[in-house]
mmCIF file of C-alpha atoms in Angstrom:
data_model
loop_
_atom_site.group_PDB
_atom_site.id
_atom_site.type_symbol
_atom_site.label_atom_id
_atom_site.label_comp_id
_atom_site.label_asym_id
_atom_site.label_seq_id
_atom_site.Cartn_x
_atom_site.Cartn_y
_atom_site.Cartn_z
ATOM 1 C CA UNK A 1 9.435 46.943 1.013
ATOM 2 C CA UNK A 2 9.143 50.177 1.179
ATOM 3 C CA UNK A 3 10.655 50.970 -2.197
ATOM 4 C CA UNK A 4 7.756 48.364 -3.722
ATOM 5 C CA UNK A 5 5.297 50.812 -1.726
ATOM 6 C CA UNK A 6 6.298 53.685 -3.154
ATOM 7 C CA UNK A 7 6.914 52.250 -6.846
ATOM 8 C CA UNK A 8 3.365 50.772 -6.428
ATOM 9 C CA UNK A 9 1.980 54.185 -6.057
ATOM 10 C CA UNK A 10 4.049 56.110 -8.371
ATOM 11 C CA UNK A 11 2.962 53.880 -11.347
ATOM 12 C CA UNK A 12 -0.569 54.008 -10.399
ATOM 13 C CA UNK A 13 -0.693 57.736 -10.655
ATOM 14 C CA UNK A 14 1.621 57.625 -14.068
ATOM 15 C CA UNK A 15 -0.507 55.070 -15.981
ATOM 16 C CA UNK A 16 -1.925 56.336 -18.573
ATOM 17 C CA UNK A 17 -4.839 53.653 -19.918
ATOM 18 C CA UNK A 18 -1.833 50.924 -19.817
ATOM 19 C CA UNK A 19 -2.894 47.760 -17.761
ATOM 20 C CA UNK A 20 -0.287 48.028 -14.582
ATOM 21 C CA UNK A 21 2.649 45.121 -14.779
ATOM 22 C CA UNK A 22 1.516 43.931 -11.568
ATOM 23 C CA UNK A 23 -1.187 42.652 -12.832
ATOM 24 C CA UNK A 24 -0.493 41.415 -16.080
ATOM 25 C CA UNK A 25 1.823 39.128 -13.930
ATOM 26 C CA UNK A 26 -0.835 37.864 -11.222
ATOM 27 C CA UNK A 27 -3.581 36.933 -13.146
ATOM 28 C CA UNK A 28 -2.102 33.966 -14.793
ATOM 29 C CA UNK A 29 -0.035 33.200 -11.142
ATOM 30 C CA UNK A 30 -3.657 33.654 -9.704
ATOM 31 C CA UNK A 31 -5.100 30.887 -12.786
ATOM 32 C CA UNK A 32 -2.216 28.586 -12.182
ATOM 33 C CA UNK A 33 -3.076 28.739 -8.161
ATOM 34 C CA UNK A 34 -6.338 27.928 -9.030
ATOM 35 C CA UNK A 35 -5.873 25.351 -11.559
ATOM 36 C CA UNK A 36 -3.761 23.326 -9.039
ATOM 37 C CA UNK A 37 -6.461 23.156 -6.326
ATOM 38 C CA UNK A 38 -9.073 22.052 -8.305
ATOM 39 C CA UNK A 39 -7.114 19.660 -10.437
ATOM 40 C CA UNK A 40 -4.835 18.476 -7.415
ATOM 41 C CA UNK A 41 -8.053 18.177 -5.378
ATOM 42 C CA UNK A 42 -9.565 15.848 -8.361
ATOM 43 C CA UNK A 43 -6.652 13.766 -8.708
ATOM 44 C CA UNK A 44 -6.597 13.267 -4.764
ATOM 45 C CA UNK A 45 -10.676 12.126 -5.223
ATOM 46 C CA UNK A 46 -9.409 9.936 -7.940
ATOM 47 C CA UNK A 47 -6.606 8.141 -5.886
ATOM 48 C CA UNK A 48 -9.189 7.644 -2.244
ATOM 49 C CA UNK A 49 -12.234 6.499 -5.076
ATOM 50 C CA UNK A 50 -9.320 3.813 -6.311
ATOM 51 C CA UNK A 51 -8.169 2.721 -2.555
ATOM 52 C CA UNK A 52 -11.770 2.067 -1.341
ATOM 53 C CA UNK A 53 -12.679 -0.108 -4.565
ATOM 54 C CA UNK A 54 -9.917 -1.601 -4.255
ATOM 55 C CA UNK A 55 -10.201 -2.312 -0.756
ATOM 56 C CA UNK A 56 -14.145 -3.382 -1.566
ATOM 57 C CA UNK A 57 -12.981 -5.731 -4.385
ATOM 58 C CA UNK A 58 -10.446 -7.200 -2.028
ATOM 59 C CA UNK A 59 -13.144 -8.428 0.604
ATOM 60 C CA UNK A 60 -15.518 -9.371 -2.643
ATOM 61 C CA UNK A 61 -12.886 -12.054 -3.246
ATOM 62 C CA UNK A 62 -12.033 -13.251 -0.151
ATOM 63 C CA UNK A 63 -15.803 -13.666 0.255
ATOM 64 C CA UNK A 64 -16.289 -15.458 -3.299
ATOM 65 C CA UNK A 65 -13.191 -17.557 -2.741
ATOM 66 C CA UNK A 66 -13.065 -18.781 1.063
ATOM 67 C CA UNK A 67 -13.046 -22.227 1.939
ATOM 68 C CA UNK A 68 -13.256 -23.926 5.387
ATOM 69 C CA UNK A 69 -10.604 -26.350 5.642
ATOM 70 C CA UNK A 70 -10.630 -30.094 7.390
ATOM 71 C CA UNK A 71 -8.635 -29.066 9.975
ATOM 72 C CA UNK A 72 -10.825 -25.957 10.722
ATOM 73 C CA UNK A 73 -8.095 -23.556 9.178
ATOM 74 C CA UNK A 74 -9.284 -20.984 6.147
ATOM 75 C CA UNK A 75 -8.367 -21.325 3.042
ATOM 76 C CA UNK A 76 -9.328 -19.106 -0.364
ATOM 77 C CA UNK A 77 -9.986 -20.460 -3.318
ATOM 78 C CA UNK A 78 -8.063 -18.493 -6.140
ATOM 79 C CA UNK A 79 -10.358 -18.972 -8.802
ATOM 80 C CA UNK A 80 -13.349 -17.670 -7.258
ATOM 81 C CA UNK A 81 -11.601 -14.850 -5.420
ATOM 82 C CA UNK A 82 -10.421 -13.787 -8.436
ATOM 83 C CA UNK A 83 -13.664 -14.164 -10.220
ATOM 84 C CA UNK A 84 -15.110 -12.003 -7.454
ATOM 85 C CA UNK A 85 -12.327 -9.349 -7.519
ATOM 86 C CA UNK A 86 -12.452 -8.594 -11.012
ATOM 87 C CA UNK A 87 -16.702 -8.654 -11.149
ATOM 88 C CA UNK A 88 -16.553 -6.536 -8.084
ATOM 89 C CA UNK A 89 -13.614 -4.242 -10.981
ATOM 90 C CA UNK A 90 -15.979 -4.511 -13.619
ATOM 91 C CA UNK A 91 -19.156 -3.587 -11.867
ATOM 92 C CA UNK A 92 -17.161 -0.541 -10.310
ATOM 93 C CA UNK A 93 -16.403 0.460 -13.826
ATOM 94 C CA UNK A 94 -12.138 0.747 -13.432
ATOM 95 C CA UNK A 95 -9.264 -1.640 -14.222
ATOM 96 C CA UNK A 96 -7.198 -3.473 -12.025
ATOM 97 C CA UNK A 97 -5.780 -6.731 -11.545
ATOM 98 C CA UNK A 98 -5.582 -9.449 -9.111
ATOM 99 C CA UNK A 99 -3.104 -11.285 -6.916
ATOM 100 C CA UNK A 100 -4.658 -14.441 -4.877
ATOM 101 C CA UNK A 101 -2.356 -16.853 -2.633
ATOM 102 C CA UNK A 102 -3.811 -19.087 -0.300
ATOM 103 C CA UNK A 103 -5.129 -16.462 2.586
ATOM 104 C CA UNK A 104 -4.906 -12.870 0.606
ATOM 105 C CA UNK A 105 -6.385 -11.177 -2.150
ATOM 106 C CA UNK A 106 -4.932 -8.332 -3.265
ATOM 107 C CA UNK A 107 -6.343 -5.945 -5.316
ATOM 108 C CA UNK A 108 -5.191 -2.859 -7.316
ATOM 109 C CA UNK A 109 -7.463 -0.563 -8.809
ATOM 110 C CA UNK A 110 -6.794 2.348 -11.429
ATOM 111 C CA UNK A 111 -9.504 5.224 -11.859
ATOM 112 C CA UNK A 112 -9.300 7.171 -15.371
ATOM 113 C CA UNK A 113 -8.518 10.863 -13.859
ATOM 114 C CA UNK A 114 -8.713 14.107 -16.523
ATOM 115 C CA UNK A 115 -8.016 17.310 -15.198
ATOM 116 C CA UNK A 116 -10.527 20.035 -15.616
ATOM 117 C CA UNK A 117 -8.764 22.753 -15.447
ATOM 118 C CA UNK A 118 -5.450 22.755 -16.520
ATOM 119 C CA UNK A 119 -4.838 20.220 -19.561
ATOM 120 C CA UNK A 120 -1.450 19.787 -19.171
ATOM 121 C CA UNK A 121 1.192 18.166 -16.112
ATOM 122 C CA UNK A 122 1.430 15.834 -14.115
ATOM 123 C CA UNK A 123 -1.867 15.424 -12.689
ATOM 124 C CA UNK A 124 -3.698 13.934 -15.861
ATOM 125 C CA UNK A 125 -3.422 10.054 -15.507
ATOM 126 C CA UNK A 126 -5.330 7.627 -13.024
ATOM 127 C CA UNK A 127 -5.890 7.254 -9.054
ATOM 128 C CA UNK A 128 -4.305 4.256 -8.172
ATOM 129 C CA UNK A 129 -5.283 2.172 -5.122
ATOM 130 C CA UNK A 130 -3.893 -0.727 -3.410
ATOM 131 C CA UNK A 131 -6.043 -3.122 -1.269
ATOM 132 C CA UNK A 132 -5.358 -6.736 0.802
ATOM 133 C CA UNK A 133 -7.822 -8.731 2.235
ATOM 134 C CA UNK A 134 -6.671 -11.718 4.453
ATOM 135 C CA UNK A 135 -8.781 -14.537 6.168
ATOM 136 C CA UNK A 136 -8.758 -14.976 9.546
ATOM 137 C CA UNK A 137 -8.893 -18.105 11.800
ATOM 138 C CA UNK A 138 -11.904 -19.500 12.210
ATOM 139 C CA UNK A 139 -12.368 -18.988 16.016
ATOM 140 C CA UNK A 140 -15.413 -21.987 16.990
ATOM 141 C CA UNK A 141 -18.427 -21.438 18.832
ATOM 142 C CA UNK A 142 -17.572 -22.349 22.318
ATOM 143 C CA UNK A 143 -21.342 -23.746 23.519
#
């Protein structure tokens, strides 16, 4: 460490209008840094914006689609839970599809995501987001 001290010093007395190596080499490392936060950050808002619409559009369906049943059990209609899902999808603006059995909706949900500030990696894509609603028993009012 000590050596790095005293090289550190040395070159900043010897330079001579040249741009020390230091630097040259932190500025990009300093860019990349930065470039991951922000874009990391993004894709992170992406992914939580997909898991609560997805989690919205869930309950939209179960909502759209339930059904009381004779024996007082709930039931969900698949083609109006589904109907609800994918207008709850639609009016959200994203993509997703929709899985209905007889008490659950599930939902996933994909949010376009473009980085900002680095173009390039991993992080360009979409936030997905998975959601399931389920019905519960239908309890009765006890008078």
């Amino acid at each position: 460490m000590k050596k790095l001290g005293q090289w550190v010093r040395r070159t900043s007395r010897d330079e001579r209008g040249e741009a020390p190596i230091l630097l040259l080499m932190m500025v990009p490392a300093l860019f990349l840094i930065i470039g991951l936060v922000v874009d990391g950050g993004g894709k992170v808002q992406a992914d939580t914006e997909a898991v609560l619409i997805a989690q919205s559009a869930a309950r939209a369906g179960v909502n759209a689609g339930l059904n009381s049943s004779p024996d007082g059990g709930v039931t969900v209609n698949s083609y109006k839970a589904r109907s609800g899902a994918q207008e709850y999808l639609a009016t959200a603006g994203v993509s997703g599809s929709v899985l209905v059995t007889s008490t659950t909706v599930t939902v996933n949900a994909i949010v376009p995501y473009k980085p900002r500030f680095l173009p390039v990696g991993g992080l360009e894509g979409q936030g997905i987001g998975k959601a399931e609603a389920r019905t519960a028993p239908s309890q009765g009012v006890q008078p």
